[in-house]
Amino acid sequence: MRKRVAVIGGGIAGLAAAVRLRDLTPPGTEIIVYEQGGVLGGKLRTGELAGRPVERGAESFLSAGPDGGESAVVSLARHLGLGDALVHPATVPAALSIGGRLTPVPGGTLIGVPGDLTQLGDVAHVAGADRDEGHPLLAAGEDVAVGELVRARYGDEVVDRLVDPMLGGVYAGRADRLSLEVTMPQLAATARVEHTLQAAVRAAQAARTRAAGPVFTAVDGGMTRLVAAAATASGARISLGLPVRDLSRTAHGWRLLLGPVPAPQTDDVDAVVLAVPAKPASRLLAGISAEAAGVIGRLDYASVALAALALPPGTPLPELSGFLVPPSEGTLVKAATFFTRKWPHLGGESGAVIVRASLGRHGEEDRLQLADEDLLARARRELGELIGGELPPPAASWIQRWGGGLPQYTPGHHERVAFARQQLPAGLALAGAAFDGVGIPACVVSGERAAEDVSKSLEE
């Protein structure tokens, strides 16, 4: 009998799961992707500004994986026939905005954690004691907040001026609350071997330098190309705008309750990949495992917004790819990318000069409660102040809001997720940023592993 698999959630994790299921399952297996929104891709969404593609979500992904080989996204893109569309940023430095001055990001750091303290200059002064105390920094399996470890070893300024803005740019969170294991897995691994933080950072960096080539990669034409190619390659039936409201077990598989309450529908399938954020995942799991649902439902999220501005040709900007802003500076803008300078494939600055700013951190949701035009005005004003000159009015602009968009992984996150997964019966697997990390490679790996897990149940 032909098998049927439901993938609930049409973000990149769900689509990666669908592609992997197509590769693993017999011909004729029916794969259905249920996405309650009107478009696929989740937070991978390419917009348009001044005739150029500008990302409304993630702009790039890591080129290399933890082992030094190509990352899961690069492998997926090649598998989808997009190998020739992979592009890389220009080798232009980035900066930190500290005390009203743009200062180059010091070399030799790992997501802001220094491996060479002599390169810090005036950016931050080391105040901790990074002594060898005769044992590894962390015990086997131990997880701590990034800020806790770095403050103890390097002092407050390194965290506040370097690590916090770096983590804030990716997670919109604070170093004192984010898990080392999730946000810096390579450093967590070396910290369980090395006796000083400096040695642990250098060991983690050595593992990364085995990968040749640029650190980051993007897709020419935008991330939406990756999304569309994955949907096509999966051969899945795509169901948009039809939410899955309940999930229950049947004698031979799973039953999905779909659609609005007044007009419910059901669909029976043999296996399910659940690739949605924590809160909806928790709701769908409540009738299957109260323990798993409870653990997953406690995950917190940060809300952010992106402001994109197309400035007149020739608008002067610092010779940078962009900059990061520490929370201590008090601005709503936490990062900025000079898009047309950073990404040469966009055609340089012969046309409009495109700048994209990221706004908001965890706990600052109230600061984002402005009308779009007011948020744009705030972003433009702060960007001008941060680069030292008022920006001209944009010829075009947009605001993209991601309410509750970025998971906040507190220490012990991986252990809690592992516990939740252990509570689930065969044929049901979890995937996505809520469980395995926000980076696109992490989401792809998560989706592929979930597909592998449920495909085994189909063989039984």
mmCIF file with all atom_site columns, N, CA and C in Angstrom, residues 346-390:
data_model
loop_
_atom_site.group_PDB
_atom_site.id
_atom_site.type_symbol
_atom_site.label_atom_id
_atom_site.label_alt_id
_atom_site.label_comp_id
_atom_site.label_asym_id
_atom_site.label_entity_id
_atom_site.label_seq_id
_atom_site.pdbx_PDB_ins_code
_atom_site.Cartn_x
_atom_site.Cartn_y
_atom_site.Cartn_z
_atom_site.occupancy
_atom_site.B_iso_or_equiv
_atom_site.pdbx_formal_charge
_atom_site.auth_seq_id
_atom_site.auth_comp_id
_atom_site.auth_asym_id
_atom_site.auth_atom_id
_atom_site.pdbx_PDB_model_num
ATOM 1   N N  . LEU A 1 346 ? 24.862 41.980 -6.557 1.00 0.00 ? 346 LEU A N  1
ATOM 2   C CA . LEU A 1 346 ? 23.736 42.899 -6.721 1.00 0.00 ? 346 LEU A CA 1
ATOM 3   C C  . LEU A 1 346 ? 24.053 44.058 -7.656 1.00 0.00 ? 346 LEU A C  1
ATOM 4   N N  . GLY A 1 347 ? 25.289 44.138 -8.111 1.00 0.00 ? 347 GLY A N  1
ATOM 5   C CA . GLY A 1 347 ? 25.612 45.153 -9.107 1.00 0.00 ? 347 GLY A CA 1
ATOM 6   C C  . GLY A 1 347 ? 26.305 46.377 -8.566 1.00 0.00 ? 347 GLY A C  1
ATOM 7   N N  . GLY A 1 348 ? 26.810 46.309 -7.331 1.00 0.00 ? 348 GLY A N  1
ATOM 8   C CA . GLY A 1 348 ? 27.542 47.444 -6.777 1.00 0.00 ? 348 GLY A CA 1
ATOM 9   C C  . GLY A 1 348 ? 26.636 48.624 -6.489 1.00 0.00 ? 348 GLY A C  1
ATOM 10  N N  . GLU A 1 349 ? 27.220 49.806 -6.399 1.00 0.00 ? 349 GLU A N  1
ATOM 11  C CA . GLU A 1 349 ? 26.485 51.001 -6.007 1.00 0.00 ? 349 GLU A CA 1
ATOM 12  C C  . GLU A 1 349 ? 26.258 51.961 -7.176 1.00 0.00 ? 349 GLU A C  1
ATOM 13  N N  . SER A 1 350 ? 26.211 51.412 -8.400 1.00 0.00 ? 350 SER A N  1
ATOM 14  C CA . SER A 1 350 ? 25.941 52.275 -9.551 1.00 0.00 ? 350 SER A CA 1
ATOM 15  C C  . SER A 1 350 ? 24.507 52.772 -9.536 1.00 0.00 ? 350 SER A C  1
ATOM 16  N N  . GLY A 1 351 ? 23.640 52.017 -8.872 1.00 0.00 ? 351 GLY A N  1
ATOM 17  C CA . GLY A 1 351 ? 22.263 52.447 -8.714 1.00 0.00 ? 351 GLY A CA 1
ATOM 18  C C  . GLY A 1 351 ? 22.013 52.877 -7.287 1.00 0.00 ? 351 GLY A C  1
ATOM 19  N N  . ALA A 1 352 ? 20.823 52.566 -6.793 1.00 0.00 ? 352 ALA A N  1
ATOM 20  C CA . ALA A 1 352 ? 20.470 52.917 -5.422 1.00 0.00 ? 352 ALA A CA 1
ATOM 21  C C  . ALA A 1 352 ? 21.415 52.229 -4.429 1.00 0.00 ? 352 ALA A C  1
ATOM 22  N N  . VAL A 1 353 ? 21.695 52.923 -3.346 1.00 0.00 ? 353 VAL A N  1
ATOM 23  C CA . VAL A 1 353 ? 22.515 52.375 -2.258 1.00 0.00 ? 353 VAL A CA 1
ATOM 24  C C  . VAL A 1 353 ? 21.545 51.769 -1.233 1.00 0.00 ? 353 VAL A C  1
ATOM 25  N N  . ILE A 1 354 ? 21.628 50.465 -1.063 1.00 0.00 ? 354 ILE A N  1
ATOM 26  C CA . ILE A 1 354 ? 20.664 49.773 -0.217 1.00 0.00 ? 354 ILE A CA 1
ATOM 27  C C  . ILE A 1 354 ? 21.276 49.447 1.137  1.00 0.00 ? 354 ILE A C  1
ATOM 28  N N  . VAL A 1 355 ? 20.572 49.872 2.170  1.00 0.00 ? 355 VAL A N  1
ATOM 29  C CA . VAL A 1 355 ? 20.981 49.605 3.554  1.00 0.00 ? 355 VAL A CA 1
ATOM 30  C C  . VAL A 1 355 ? 19.841 48.862 4.235  1.00 0.00 ? 355 VAL A C  1
ATOM 31  N N  . ARG A 1 356 ? 20.194 47.804 4.990  1.00 0.00 ? 356 ARG A N  1
ATOM 32  C CA . ARG A 1 356 ? 19.182 47.075 5.748  1.00 0.00 ? 356 ARG A CA 1
ATOM 33  C C  . ARG A 1 356 ? 19.574 47.099 7.217  1.00 0.00 ? 356 ARG A C  1
ATOM 34  N N  . ALA A 1 357 ? 18.627 47.491 8.065  1.00 0.00 ? 357 ALA A N  1
ATOM 35  C CA . ALA A 1 357 ? 18.876 47.565 9.506  1.00 0.00 ? 357 ALA A CA 1
ATOM 36  C C  . ALA A 1 357 ? 18.012 46.544 10.225 1.00 0.00 ? 357 ALA A C  1
ATOM 37  N N  . SER A 1 358 ? 18.592 45.953 11.270 1.00 0.00 ? 358 SER A N  1
ATOM 38  C CA . SER A 1 358 ? 17.867 45.014 12.130 1.00 0.00 ? 358 SER A CA 1
ATOM 39  C C  . SER A 1 358 ? 17.533 45.720 13.429 1.00 0.00 ? 358 SER A C  1
ATOM 40  N N  . LEU A 1 359 ? 16.277 45.612 13.847 1.00 0.00 ? 359 LEU A N  1
ATOM 41  C CA . LEU A 1 359 ? 15.780 46.364 14.994 1.00 0.00 ? 359 LEU A CA 1
ATOM 42  C C  . LEU A 1 359 ? 15.209 45.429 16.053 1.00 0.00 ? 359 LEU A C  1
ATOM 43  N N  . GLY A 1 360 ? 15.577 45.684 17.311 1.00 0.00 ? 360 GLY A N  1
ATOM 44  C CA . GLY A 1 360 ? 14.939 44.994 18.418 1.00 0.00 ? 360 GLY A CA 1
ATOM 45  C C  . GLY A 1 360 ? 15.702 43.779 18.917 1.00 0.00 ? 360 GLY A C  1
ATOM 46  N N  . ARG A 1 361 ? 15.617 43.594 20.238 1.00 0.00 ? 361 ARG A N  1
ATOM 47  C CA . ARG A 1 361 ? 16.231 42.454 20.913 1.00 0.00 ? 361 ARG A CA 1
ATOM 48  C C  . ARG A 1 361 ? 15.205 41.812 21.829 1.00 0.00 ? 361 ARG A C  1
ATOM 49  N N  . HIS A 1 362 ? 15.579 40.669 22.366 1.00 0.00 ? 362 HIS A N  1
ATOM 50  C CA . HIS A 1 362 ? 14.693 39.996 23.319 1.00 0.00 ? 362 HIS A CA 1
ATOM 51  C C  . HIS A 1 362 ? 14.380 40.936 24.486 1.00 0.00 ? 362 HIS A C  1
ATOM 52  N N  . GLY A 1 363 ? 13.104 41.029 24.824 1.00 0.00 ? 363 GLY A N  1
ATOM 53  C CA . GLY A 1 363 ? 12.679 41.909 25.908 1.00 0.00 ? 363 GLY A CA 1
ATOM 54  C C  . GLY A 1 363 ? 12.375 43.323 25.472 1.00 0.00 ? 363 GLY A C  1
ATOM 55  N N  . GLU A 1 364 ? 12.559 43.629 24.183 1.00 0.00 ? 364 GLU A N  1
ATOM 56  C CA . GLU A 1 364 ? 12.315 44.988 23.684 1.00 0.00 ? 364 GLU A CA 1
ATOM 57  C C  . GLU A 1 364 ? 11.083 45.059 22.773 1.00 0.00 ? 364 GLU A C  1
ATOM 58  N N  . GLU A 1 365 ? 10.197 44.091 22.899 1.00 0.00 ? 365 GLU A N  1
ATOM 59  C CA . GLU A 1 365 ? 9.042  44.042 21.997 1.00 0.00 ? 365 GLU A CA 1
ATOM 60  C C  . GLU A 1 365 ? 8.234  45.341 22.016 1.00 0.00 ? 365 GLU A C  1
ATOM 61  N N  . ASP A 1 366 ? 8.144  45.977 23.184 1.00 0.00 ? 366 ASP A N  1
ATOM 62  C CA . ASP A 1 366 ? 7.359  47.210 23.278 1.00 0.00 ? 366 ASP A CA 1
ATOM 63  C C  . ASP A 1 366 ? 7.963  48.335 22.437 1.00 0.00 ? 366 ASP A C  1
ATOM 64  N N  . ARG A 1 367 ? 9.268  48.313 22.236 1.00 0.00 ? 367 ARG A N  1
ATOM 65  C CA . ARG A 1 367 ? 9.922  49.362 21.457 1.00 0.00 ? 367 ARG A CA 1
ATOM 66  C C  . ARG A 1 367 ? 9.617  49.249 19.962 1.00 0.00 ? 367 ARG A C  1
ATOM 67  N N  . LEU A 1 368 ? 9.149  48.076 19.539 1.00 0.00 ? 368 LEU A N  1
ATOM 68  C CA . LEU A 1 368 ? 8.812  47.881 18.132 1.00 0.00 ? 368 LEU A CA 1
ATOM 69  C C  . LEU A 1 368 ? 7.363  48.244 17.819 1.00 0.00 ? 368 LEU A C  1
ATOM 70  N N  . GLN A 1 369 ? 6.611  48.612 18.844 1.00 0.00 ? 369 GLN A N  1
ATOM 71  C CA . GLN A 1 369 ? 5.186  48.902 18.645 1.00 0.00 ? 369 GLN A CA 1
ATOM 72  C C  . GLN A 1 369 ? 4.979  50.303 18.091 1.00 0.00 ? 369 GLN A C  1
ATOM 73  N N  . LEU A 1 370 ? 5.485  50.513 16.887 1.00 0.00 ? 370 LEU A N  1
ATOM 74  C CA . LEU A 1 370 ? 5.332  51.768 16.157 1.00 0.00 ? 370 LEU A CA 1
ATOM 75  C C  . LEU A 1 370 ? 4.744  51.465 14.788 1.00 0.00 ? 370 LEU A C  1
ATOM 76  N N  . ALA A 1 371 ? 4.066  52.413 14.204 1.00 0.00 ? 371 ALA A N  1
ATOM 77  C CA . ALA A 1 371 ? 3.611  52.269 12.826 1.00 0.00 ? 371 ALA A CA 1
ATOM 78  C C  . ALA A 1 371 ? 4.827  52.130 11.903 1.00 0.00 ? 371 ALA A C  1
ATOM 79  N N  . ASP A 1 372 ? 4.632  51.486 10.761 1.00 0.00 ? 372 ASP A N  1
ATOM 80  C CA . ASP A 1 372 ? 5.756  51.248 9.861  1.00 0.00 ? 372 ASP A CA 1
ATOM 81  C C  . ASP A 1 372 ? 6.508  52.528 9.508  1.00 0.00 ? 372 ASP A C  1
ATOM 82  N N  . GLU A 1 373 ? 5.770  53.599 9.213  1.00 0.00 ? 373 GLU A N  1
ATOM 83  C CA . GLU A 1 373 ? 6.450  54.842 8.812  1.00 0.00 ? 373 GLU A CA 1
ATOM 84  C C  . GLU A 1 373 ? 7.272  55.422 9.964  1.00 0.00 ? 373 GLU A C  1
ATOM 85  N N  . ASP A 1 374 ? 6.785  55.251 11.194 1.00 0.00 ? 374 ASP A N  1
ATOM 86  C CA . ASP A 1 374 ? 7.531  55.751 12.349 1.00 0.00 ? 374 ASP A CA 1
ATOM 87  C C  . ASP A 1 374 ? 8.755  54.884 12.628 1.00 0.00 ? 374 ASP A C  1
ATOM 88  N N  . LEU A 1 375 ? 8.597  53.573 12.409 1.00 0.00 ? 375 LEU A N  1
ATOM 89  C CA . LEU A 1 375 ? 9.736  52.679 12.606 1.00 0.00 ? 375 LEU A CA 1
ATOM 90  C C  . LEU A 1 375 ? 10.816 52.954 11.565 1.00 0.00 ? 375 LEU A C  1
ATOM 91  N N  . LEU A 1 376 ? 10.415 53.210 10.333 1.00 0.00 ? 376 LEU A N  1
ATOM 92  C CA . LEU A 1 376 ? 11.377 53.568 9.295  1.00 0.00 ? 376 LEU A CA 1
ATOM 93  C C  . LEU A 1 376 ? 12.092 54.872 9.622  1.00 0.00 ? 376 LEU A C  1
ATOM 94  N N  . ALA A 1 377 ? 11.334 55.854 10.084 1.00 0.00 ? 377 ALA A N  1
ATOM 95  C CA . ALA A 1 377 ? 11.944 57.133 10.442 1.00 0.00 ? 377 ALA A CA 1
ATOM 96  C C  . ALA A 1 377 ? 12.936 56.962 11.580 1.00 0.00 ? 377 ALA A C  1
ATOM 97  N N  . ARG A 1 378 ? 12.575 56.127 12.554 1.00 0.00 ? 378 ARG A N  1
ATOM 98  C CA . ARG A 1 378 ? 13.480 55.865 13.684 1.00 0.00 ? 378 ARG A CA 1
ATOM 99  C C  . ARG A 1 378 ? 14.752 55.172 13.189 1.00 0.00 ? 378 ARG A C  1
ATOM 100 N N  . ALA A 1 379 ? 14.591 54.191 12.320 1.00 0.00 ? 379 ALA A N  1
ATOM 101 C CA . ALA A 1 379 ? 15.752 53.482 11.798 1.00 0.00 ? 379 ALA A CA 1
ATOM 102 C C  . ALA A 1 379 ? 16.666 54.414 11.023 1.00 0.00 ? 379 ALA A C  1
ATOM 103 N N  . ARG A 1 380 ? 16.087 55.248 10.151 1.00 0.00 ? 380 ARG A N  1
ATOM 104 C CA . ARG A 1 380 ? 16.898 56.175 9.363  1.00 0.00 ? 380 ARG A CA 1
ATOM 105 C C  . ARG A 1 380 ? 17.638 57.166 10.253 1.00 0.00 ? 380 ARG A C  1
ATOM 106 N N  . ARG A 1 381 ? 16.951 57.683 11.276 1.00 0.00 ? 381 ARG A N  1
ATOM 107 C CA . ARG A 1 381 ? 17.590 58.650 12.173 1.00 0.00 ? 381 ARG A CA 1
ATOM 108 C C  . ARG A 1 381 ? 18.739 57.997 12.942 1.00 0.00 ? 381 ARG A C  1
ATOM 109 N N  . GLU A 1 382 ? 18.495 56.805 13.495 1.00 0.00 ? 382 GLU A N  1
ATOM 110 C CA . GLU A 1 382 ? 19.548 56.150 14.271 1.00 0.00 ? 382 GLU A CA 1
ATOM 111 C C  . GLU A 1 382 ? 20.721 55.736 13.383 1.00 0.00 ? 382 GLU A C  1
ATOM 112 N N  . LEU A 1 383 ? 20.436 55.253 12.182 1.00 0.00 ? 383 LEU A N  1
ATOM 113 C CA . LEU A 1 383 ? 21.525 54.894 11.277 1.00 0.00 ? 383 LEU A CA 1
ATOM 114 C C  . LEU A 1 383 ? 22.404 56.099 10.988 1.00 0.00 ? 383 LEU A C  1
ATOM 115 N N  . GLY A 1 384 ? 21.786 57.243 10.753 1.00 0.00 ? 384 GLY A N  1
ATOM 116 C CA . GLY A 1 384 ? 22.565 58.454 10.516 1.00 0.00 ? 384 GLY A CA 1
ATOM 117 C C  . GLY A 1 384 ? 23.435 58.804 11.698 1.00 0.00 ? 384 GLY A C  1
ATOM 118 N N  . GLU A 1 385 ? 22.865 58.726 12.895 1.00 0.00 ? 385 GLU A N  1
ATOM 119 C CA . GLU A 1 385 ? 23.636 59.038 14.096 1.00 0.00 ? 385 GLU A CA 1
ATOM 120 C C  . GLU A 1 385 ? 24.788 58.053 14.287 1.00 0.00 ? 385 GLU A C  1
ATOM 121 N N  . LEU A 1 386 ? 24.555 56.796 13.964 1.00 0.00 ? 386 LEU A N  1
ATOM 122 C CA . LEU A 1 386 ? 25.576 55.770 14.187 1.00 0.00 ? 386 LEU A CA 1
ATOM 123 C C  . LEU A 1 386 ? 26.723 55.865 13.191 1.00 0.00 ? 386 LEU A C  1
ATOM 124 N N  . ILE A 1 387 ? 26.445 56.349 11.959 1.00 0.00 ? 387 ILE A N  1
ATOM 125 C CA . ILE A 1 387 ? 27.542 56.456 10.985 1.00 0.00 ? 387 ILE A CA 1
ATOM 126 C C  . ILE A 1 387 ? 28.102 57.873 10.912 1.00 0.00 ? 387 ILE A C  1
ATOM 127 N N  . GLY A 1 388 ? 27.487 58.802 11.651 1.00 0.00 ? 388 GLY A N  1
ATOM 128 C CA . GLY A 1 388 ? 28.050 60.138 11.751 1.00 0.00 ? 388 GLY A CA 1
ATOM 129 C C  . GLY A 1 388 ? 27.580 61.131 10.715 1.00 0.00 ? 388 GLY A C  1
ATOM 130 N N  . GLY A 1 389 ? 26.405 60.920 10.167 1.00 0.00 ? 389 GLY A N  1
ATOM 131 C CA . GLY A 1 389 ? 25.867 61.891 9.204  1.00 0.00 ? 389 GLY A CA 1
ATOM 132 C C  . GLY A 1 389 ? 24.441 61.534 8.836  1.00 0.00 ? 389 GLY A C  1
ATOM 133 N N  . GLU A 1 390 ? 23.588 62.525 8.687  1.00 0.00 ? 390 GLU A N  1
ATOM 134 C CA . GLU A 1 390 ? 22.185 62.265 8.392  1.00 0.00 ? 390 GLU A CA 1
ATOM 135 C C  . GLU A 1 390 ? 22.029 61.611 7.029  1.00 0.00 ? 390 GLU A C  1
#
